[in-house]
C-alpha positions as a Python dict, from the first residue, in 0.01 Angstrom:
ca = {
    (1, 'M'): (0, 0, 0),
    (2, 'R'): (-222, -141, 277),
    (3, 'A'): (42, -375, 419),
    (4, 'K'): (285, -92, 484),
    (5, 'T'): (10, 139, 611),
    (6, 'L'): (-97, -124, 863),
    (7, 'I'): (254, -123, 1015),
    (8, 'W'): (243, 249, 1098),
    (9, 'V'): (-124, 258, 1195),
    (10, 'S'): (-86, -30, 1442),
    (11, 'L'): (225, 133, 1592),
    (12, 'L'): (46, 467, 1628),
    (13, 'F'): (-260, 312, 1789),
    (14, 'G'): (-51, 98, 2025),
    (15, 'V'): (158, 390, 2152),
    (16, 'A'): (-144, 623, 2172),
    (17, 'F'): (-368, 385, 2368),
    (18, 'I'): (-94, 291, 2614),
    (19, 'G'): (21, 651, 2657),
    (20, 'I'): (-327, 795, 2709),
    (21, 'S'): (-427, 525, 2957),
    (22, 'L'): (-102, 526, 3160),
    (23, 'P'): (-212, 787, 3422),
    (24, 'G'): (-540, 600, 3474),
    (25, 'V'): (-363, 265, 3508),
    (26, 'L'): (-127, 406, 3771),
    (27, 'A'): (-428, 532, 3966),
    (28, 'V'): (-606, 195, 3969),
    (29, 'P'): (-464, 65, 4302),
    (30, 'D'): (-569, 382, 4491),
    (31, 'E'): (-917, 381, 4337),
    (32, 'I'): (-974, 14, 4420),
    (33, 'A'): (-870, 85, 4779),
    (34, 'K'): (-1149, 344, 4787),
    (35, 'G'): (-1397, 87, 4660),
    (36, 'N'): (-1420, 230, 4307),
    (37, 'Y'): (-1411, -96, 4107),
    (38, 'A'): (-1550, 72, 3796),
    (39, 'V'): (-1199, 211, 3740),
    (40, 'L'): (-1100, -136, 3617),
    (41, 'L'): (-1254, -40, 3284),
    (42, 'V'): (-945, 175, 3230),
    (43, 'L'): (-746, -145, 3185),
    (44, 'L'): (-924, -208, 2856),
    (45, 'F'): (-723, 73, 2694),
    (46, 'P'): (-372, -67, 2756),
    (47, 'L'): (-498, -411, 2651),
    (48, 'V'): (-606, -262, 2317),
    (49, 'G'): (-269, -87, 2293),
    (50, 'I'): (-77, -408, 2359),
    (51, 'G'): (-285, -586, 2094),
    (52, 'A'): (-202, -309, 1845),
    (53, 'L'): (171, -340, 1922),
    (54, 'V'): (156, -716, 1871),
    (55, 'L'): (-7, -649, 1533),
    (56, 'F'): (271, -397, 1457),
    (57, 'V'): (544, -655, 1521),
    (58, 'Y'): (360, -922, 1317),
    (59, 'S'): (302, -680, 1027),
    (60, 'L'): (664, -564, 1029),
    (61, 'I'): (790, -925, 1011),
    (62, 'A'): (545, -997, 727),
    (63, 'W'): (661, -690, 534),
    (64, 'R'): (1027, -789, 567),
    (65, 'K'): (944, -1143, 454),
    (66, 'F'): (720, -1066, 153),
    (67, 'G'): (800, -704, 66),
    (68, 'R'): (598, -499, -179),
    (69, 'T'): (320, -678, -369),
    (70, 'E'): (194, -542, -702),
    (71, 'I'): (-128, -657, -867),
    (72, 'I'): (-174, -663, -1245),
    (73, 'L'): (-539, -636, -1351),
    (74, 'D'): (-696, -797, -1658),
    (75, 'P'): (-923, -630, -1765),
    (76, 'V'): (-848, -278, -1644),
    (77, 'P'): (-1065, -177, -1468),
    (78, 'G'): (-1284, -462, -1347),
    (79, 'S'): (-1619, -462, -1526),
    (80, 'I'): (-1969, -469, -1373),
    (81, 'G'): (-2158, -740, -1560),
    (82, 'G'): (-1825, -874, -1690),
    (83, 'D'): (-1501, -989, -1526),
    (84, 'F'): (-1262, -879, -1258),
    (85, 'G'): (-933, -1059, -1301),
    (86, 'G'): (-560, -1030, -1255),
    (87, 'Y'): (-246, -1182, -1111),
    (88, 'V'): (36, -1119, -865),
    (89, 'D'): (392, -1255, -869),
    (90, 'L'): (524, -1349, -525),
    (91, 'G'): (860, -1454, -389),
    (92, 'I'): (701, -1756, -220),
    (93, 'R'): (840, -2095, -311),
    (94, 'W'): (578, -2297, -502),
    (95, 'H'): (470, -2645, -400),
    (96, 'P'): (171, -2855, -515),
    (97, 'D'): (-21, -2833, -186),
    (98, 'L'): (-4, -2456, -156),
    (99, 'E'): (-344, -2282, -161),
    (100, 'M'): (-401, -1910, -206),
    (101, 'N'): (-741, -1800, -73),
    (102, 'V'): (-886, -1506, -263),
    (103, 'T'): (-1184, -1290, -166),
    (104, 'L'): (-1348, -1004, -352),
    (105, 'D'): (-1581, -772, -158),
    (106, 'C'): (-1811, -494, -270),
    (107, 'Q'): (-1829, -278, 43),
    (108, 'H'): (-2060, 6, 140),
    (109, 'L'): (-1901, 274, 361),
    (110, 'R'): (-2128, 525, 532),
    (111, 'T'): (-2008, 802, 764),
    (112, 'T'): (-2237, 966, 1021),
    (113, 'G'): (-2179, 1246, 1272),
    (114, 'S'): (-1896, 1494, 1271),
    (115, 'R'): (-1572, 1567, 1458),
    (116, 'K'): (-1556, 1361, 1779),
    (117, 'N'): (-1890, 1194, 1704),
    (118, 'R'): (-1783, 1094, 1355),
    (119, 'S'): (-1805, 720, 1281),
    (120, 'T'): (-1789, 509, 966),
    (121, 'K'): (-1978, 185, 922),
    (122, 'T'): (-1851, -69, 669),
    (123, 'S'): (-2085, -338, 539),
    (124, 'V'): (-2051, -597, 264),
    (125, 'T'): (-2297, -574, -24),
    (126, 'W'): (-2157, -873, -215),
    (127, 'Q'): (-1875, -1119, -156),
    (128, 'R'): (-1715, -1403, -349),
    (129, 'Q'): (-1453, -1643, -210),
    (130, 'G'): (-1242, -1913, -372),
    (131, 'I'): (-898, -2051, -443),
    (132, 'A'): (-671, -1876, -693),
    (133, 'A'): (-477, -2061, -962),
    (134, 'V'): (-111, -2089, -853),
    (135, 'S'): (183, -2181, -1077),
    (136, 'P'): (565, -2163, -1045),
    (137, 'T'): (764, -1884, -1208),
    (138, 'P'): (1111, -1908, -1367),
    (139, 'A'): (1249, -1692, -1086),
    (140, 'G'): (1163, -1957, -829),
    (141, 'G'): (853, -1788, -693),
    (142, 'L'): (490, -1829, -786),
    (143, 'R'): (221, -1656, -988),
    (144, 'C'): (-127, -1626, -841),
    (145, 'E'): (-408, -1576, -1099),
    (146, 'F'): (-778, -1515, -1036),
    (147, 'R'): (-1094, -1430, -1229),
    (148, 'F'): (-1437, -1329, -1095),
    (149, 'D'): (-1770, -1304, -1275),
    (150, 'I'): (-1930, -979, -1151),
    (151, 'P'): (-2313, -962, -1137),
    (152, 'D'): (-2474, -680, -1331),
    (153, 'K'): (-2674, -534, -1040),
    (154, 'L'): (-2381, -430, -821),
    (155, 'P'): (-2262, -71, -759),
    (156, 'Q'): (-1932, 50, -904),
    (157, 'S'): (-1629, 196, -729),
    (158, 'A'): (-1659, 557, -617),
    (159, 'S'): (-1437, 823, -466),
    (160, 'A'): (-1424, 834, -88),
    (161, 'S'): (-1710, 1039, 59),
    (162, 'R'): (-1963, 1014, 341),
    (163, 'D'): (-2157, 749, 149),
    (164, 'Y'): (-1984, 541, -119),
    (165, 'H'): (-1892, 191, -238),
    (166, 'R'): (-1546, 41, -278),
    (167, 'W'): (-1416, -296, -398),
    (168, 'L'): (-1160, -483, -187),
    (169, 'L'): (-948, -780, -301),
    (170, 'Q'): (-785, -998, -33),
    (171, 'L'): (-522, -1271, -75),
    (172, 'E'): (-433, -1510, 209),
    (173, 'C'): (-205, -1813, 226),
    (174, 'D'): (-108, -2026, 527),
    (175, 'L'): (270, -2061, 542),
    (176, 'P'): (527, -2178, 798),
    (177, 'G'): (592, -1892, 1039),
    (178, 'V'): (422, -1573, 918),
    (179, 'D'): (123, -1619, 686),
    (180, 'F'): (84, -1420, 366),
    (181, 'K'): (-201, -1165, 380),
    (182, 'R'): (-255, -872, 147),
    (183, 'S'): (-553, -653, 63),
    (184, 'F'): (-602, -409, -226),
    (185, 'V'): (-865, -147, -300),
    (186, 'V'): (-935, -217, -668),
    (187, 'P'): (-1129, -36, -944),
    (188, 'V'): (-1452, -195, -1065),
    (189, 'F'): (-1670, 15, -1296),
    (190, 'R'): (-1970, -12, -1521),
    (191, 'T'): (-1838, 0, -1878),
    (192, 'P'): (-2043, 57, -2196),
    (193, 'V'): (-1973, -305, -2292),
    (194, 'P'): (-1894, -559, -2017),
    (195, 'Q'): (-1528, -660, -2041),
    (196, 'R'): (-1393, -1015, -2007),
    (197, 'S'): (-1053, -1126, -1884),
    (198, 'S'): (-799, -1285, -2118),
    (199, 'L'): (-659, -1501, -1836),
    (200, 'N'): (-694, -1872, -1902),
    (201, 'V'): (-814, -1967, -1552),
    (202, 'A'): (-1150, -2082, -1419),
    (203, 'Y'): (-1380, -1844, -1237),
    (204, 'V'): (-1303, -1836, -867),
    (205, 'K'): (-1656, -1954, -787),
    (206, 'D'): (-1605, -2274, -987),
    (207, 'S'): (-1235, -2331, -925),
    (208, 'A'): (-1251, -2510, -588),
    (209, 'P'): (-1601, -2591, -459),
    (210, 'L'): (-1616, -2736, -110),
    (211, 'K'): (-1631, -3114, -93),
    (212, 'Q'): (-1755, -3125, 266),
    (213, 'A'): (-1894, -2874, 514),
    (214, 'P'): (-1714, -2827, 849),
    (215, 'D'): (-1874, -3053, 1110),
    (216, 'N'): (-1863, -2780, 1373),
    (217, 'I'): (-2084, -2559, 1152),
    (218, 'V'): (-2327, -2801, 987),
    (219, 'R'): (-2358, -3181, 976),
    (220, 'I'): (-2528, -3320, 667),
    (221, 'H'): (-2657, -3677, 641),
    (222, 'E'): (-2938, -3881, 493),
    (223, 'S'): (-3228, -3971, 722),
    (224, 'G'): (-3555, -4155, 672),
    (225, 'Q'): (-3730, -3823, 602),
    (226, 'G'): (-3472, -3679, 359),
    (227, 'L'): (-3144, -3487, 369),
    (228, 'E'): (-3086, -3352, 721),
    (229, 'F'): (-2881, -3042, 804),
    (230, 'Y'): (-2794, -3005, 1172),
    (231, 'Y'): (-2643, -2678, 1299),
    (232, 'P'): (-2502, -2736, 1653),
    (233, 'W'): (-2514, -2482, 1935),
    (234, 'Y'): (-2134, -2444, 1938),
    (235, 'R'): (-2106, -2351, 1569),
    (236, 'H'): (-1996, -2001, 1671),
    (237, 'L'): (-1870, -2068, 2021),
    (238, 'W'): (-1598, -1802, 2020),
    (239, 'M'): (-1825, -1523, 1894),
    (240, 'G'): (-2106, -1612, 2136),
    (241, 'T'): (-1872, -1637, 2435),
    (242, 'I'): (-1695, -1308, 2366),
    (243, 'T'): (-2023, -1125, 2304),
    (244, 'T'): (-2173, -1260, 2628),
    (245, 'V'): (-1865, -1180, 2837),
    (246, 'V'): (-1822, -827, 2700),
    (247, 'G'): (-2193, -752, 2736),
    (248, 'S'): (-2196, -881, 3094),
    (249, 'A'): (-1890, -670, 3176),
    (250, 'F'): (-2072, -360, 3050),
    (251, 'V'): (-2374, -442, 3266),
    (252, 'I'): (-2159, -490, 3577),
    (253, 'A'): (-1961, -172, 3508),
    (254, 'G'): (-2280, 28, 3452),
    (255, 'Y'): (-2421, -98, 3780),
    (256, 'G'): (-2098, -16, 3964),
    (257, 'V'): (-2080, 337, 3826),
    (258, 'G'): (-2446, 399, 3910),
    (259, 'K'): (-2401, 275, 4263),
    (260, 'Q'): (-2099, 499, 4317),
    (261, 'S'): (-2235, 815, 4156),
    (262, 'G'): (-2607, 783, 4220),
    (263, 'D'): (-2667, 870, 3853),
    (264, 'I'): (-2908, 651, 3657),
    (265, 'V'): (-2866, 784, 3303),
    (266, 'F'): (-2519, 637, 3240),
    (267, 'P'): (-2594, 298, 3400),
    (268, 'I'): (-2914, 261, 3199),
    (269, 'A'): (-2745, 355, 2871),
    (270, 'F'): (-2419, 168, 2932),
    (271, 'G'): (-2573, -129, 3108),
    (272, 'G'): (-2861, -147, 2863),
    (273, 'M'): (-2625, -167, 2568),
    (274, 'G'): (-2430, -437, 2749),
    (275, 'G'): (-2750, -625, 2833),
    (276, 'V'): (-2854, -637, 2467),
    (277, 'C'): (-2503, -754, 2374),
    (278, 'A'): (-2513, -1029, 2640),
    (279, 'L'): (-2857, -1149, 2526),
    (280, 'I'): (-2734, -1173, 2166),
    (281, 'G'): (-2435, -1376, 2284),
    (282, 'L'): (-2657, -1610, 2486),
    (283, 'Y'): (-2883, -1657, 2184),
    (284, 'V'): (-2583, -1749, 1968),
    (285, 'L'): (-2472, -2003, 2230),
    (286, 'G'): (-2815, -2145, 2305),
    (287, 'N'): (-2974, -2225, 1970),
    (288, 'T'): (-2961, -2518, 1732),
    (289, 'L'): (-3124, -2561, 1393),
    (290, 'T'): (-3227, -2882, 1219),
    (291, 'T'): (-3350, -2863, 859),
    (292, 'T'): (-3485, -3169, 679),
    (293, 'V'): (-3520, -3135, 302),
    (294, 'S'): (-3676, -3381, 57),
    (295, 'S'): (-3873, -3380, -267),
    (296, 'Q'): (-4182, -3351, -46),
    (297, 'G'): (-4080, -3021, 112),
    (298, 'I'): (-3893, -2864, 402),
    (299, 'R'): (-3927, -2910, 779),
    (300, 'I'): (-3750, -2683, 1029),
    (301, 'E'): (-3688, -2745, 1399),
    (302, 'H'): (-3533, -2454, 1588),
    (303, 'T'): (-3436, -2512, 1952),
    (304, 'I'): (-3347, -2225, 2187),
    (305, 'F'): (-3231, -2344, 2530),
    (306, 'G'): (-3453, -2651, 2501),
    (307, 'V'): (-3762, -2467, 2370),
    (308, 'R'): (-3860, -2602, 2028),
    (309, 'F'): (-4016, -2417, 1738),
    (310, 'Q'): (-4121, -2601, 1422),
    (311, 'R'): (-4214, -2482, 1075),
    (312, 'K'): (-4266, -2664, 749),
    (313, 'A'): (-4365, -2611, 388),
    (314, 'A'): (-4460, -2854, 113),
    (315, 'R'): (-4255, -2835, -205),
    (316, 'E'): (-4545, -2701, -411),
    (317, 'E'): (-4580, -2413, -163),
    (318, 'I'): (-4219, -2295, -212),
    (319, 'S'): (-4173, -2030, -478),
    (320, 'K'): (-3797, -1975, -449),
    (321, 'L'): (-3484, -2002, -239),
    (322, 'E'): (-3302, -1680, -163),
    (323, 'R'): (-2963, -1615, -6),
    (324, 'R'): (-2900, -1312, 211),
    (325, 'I'): (-2626, -1176, 433),
    (326, 'G'): (-2749, -1250, 783),
    (327, 'S'): (-2466, -1085, 979),
    (328, 'Q'): (-2111, -966, 935),
    (329, 'M'): (-1817, -874, 1153),
    (330, 'Q'): (-1517, -659, 1073),
    (331, 'T'): (-1172, -780, 1176),
    (332, 'G'): (-915, -525, 1061),
    (333, 'Y'): (-961, -478, 686),
    (334, 'S'): (-1132, -815, 649),
    (335, 'M'): (-1506, -874, 677),
    (336, 'R'): (-1640, -1205, 808),
    (337, 'V'): (-1973, -1254, 633),
    (338, 'Y'): (-2237, -1501, 754),
    (339, 'Y'): (-2508, -1605, 510),
    (340, 'A'): (-2860, -1735, 564),
    (341, 'I'): (-3078, -1913, 309),
    (342, 'D'): (-3455, -1858, 310),
    (343, 'A'): (-3740, -2048, 148),
    (344, 'H'): (-4016, -1814, 28),
    (345, 'T'): (-4366, -1955, 2),
    (346, 'R'): (-4641, -1851, -236),
    (347, 'D'): (-4849, -1715, 53),
    (348, 'G'): (-4572, -1472, 157),
    (349, 'R'): (-4397, -1665, 434),
    (350, 'R'): (-4020, -1663, 474),
    (351, 'I'): (-3866, -1971, 636),
    (352, 'T'): (-3496, -1969, 724),
    (353, 'V'): (-3358, -2309, 622),
    (354, 'A'): (-2988, -2236, 683),
    (355, 'D'): (-2801, -1981, 890),
    (356, 'S'): (-2455, -1887, 1019),
    (357, 'L'): (-2282, -1998, 697),
    (358, 'E'): (-1949, -1818, 699),
    (359, 'G'): (-1833, -1721, 352),
    (360, 'S'): (-1971, -1768, 3),
    (361, 'R'): (-1800, -2108, -54),
    (362, 'L'): (-1986, -2271, 235),
    (363, 'A'): (-2310, -2096, 135),
    (364, 'D'): (-2267, -2227, -223),
    (365, 'F'): (-2216, -2582, -96),
    (366, 'V'): (-2516, -2587, 141),
    (367, 'E'): (-2746, -2406, -104),
    (368, 'A'): (-2667, -2658, -378),
    (369, 'K'): (-2741, -2949, -142),
    (370, 'I'): (-3076, -2798, -47),
    (371, 'R'): (-3174, -2736, -409),
    (372, 'D'): (-3079, -3086, -520),
    (373, 'A'): (-3275, -3244, -235),
    (374, 'L'): (-3581, -3024, -290),
    (375, 'W'): (-3583, -3035, -671),
    (376, 'P'): (-3378, -3347, -763),
    (377, 'E'): (-3517, -3349, -1115),
    (378, 'K'): (-3389, -3000, -1192),
    (379, 'K'): (-3035, -3006, -1049),
    (380, 'Q'): (-3033, -2630, -1073),
    (381, 'S'): (-2705, -2448, -1089),
    (382, 'N'): (-2591, -2216, -812),
    (383, 'D'): (-2580, -1945, -1077),
    (384, 'S'): (-2960, -1918, -1055),
    (385, 'L'): (-2940, -1796, -698),
    (386, 'E'): (-3106, -1459, -664),
    (387, 'L'): (-2881, -1177, -547),
    (388, 'V'): (-2995, -991, -235),
    (389, 'M'): (-2829, -666, -131),
    (390, 'D'): (-2863, -577, 238),
}
């Protein structure tokens, strides 16, 4: 059970990071007196340890509040080209405004190196978000039901190895006090005949489409030229700020270590990595995107710290729209996925018409708006969107 595992893992990491870093922390005052400011990097370890202990306390409270959560699948297992569905019964009091967010990920895990140099990278191949169907139970709790339509091209679950795919289901609900969050590794396989769920609930994709995009991510309005999508510079303020600050700290630390030791290899490697990180953060903070879509075509205006770049394509030049995963970030077991939407032209150009769309629900909403403005006579369904695996 992931919820219970998280309690012990966070406790172990918290104690380990604080314990290992304690001698270095105690030595910080003496090292600073000697002018060795690079030793301040040691303070990162107890900060990580404190964060892990905070997570331990939060997870322990959540476990005591919600207890063990069992998922019942229908069908068993989930079926590639068919359905993944199921339900969970929870001891949460039902009320009409309660929303249970549900996310299903197909994840690719790849391990490189060995022993101390061993590392595992997790990336999302496919993701679908939505709102589960929630109803009261006779016991005074609630039942949460969900059903996903799984595309035929996706990989199936596999045993853990150095290179494999797994499927992860996540349930989240905002509640007074501690929020409900659970994640499950679930079986999804390719069956001889695609299986469908017997649950009488709508597909998650269609159950709760967005009615409006968040203004801090994209502002959509009609203009004299067509439907305008404006993506402000602060759409990912937190991510850009953190990336810039951390990258700058690495550059400063690399410079300090090089100045103290006279070595250039470590400062170049450490500072160079930090410099790239800082530049990425500055790019995130310093760019805006304006896309104007009409039945005549698409016009793009990309501004980076005041420097403008423009691209456009007439409707007859556009062969298709294609969604792709532009970037992703792991936070614990969860993956924050950011989508981009590209217009492909018949002469081989690829024009990004939307970016930084967090989650499939927002990507669905924006993609549908673009399609309807570009091809108003077709009113194509989101189901025709081509799947791209990165």
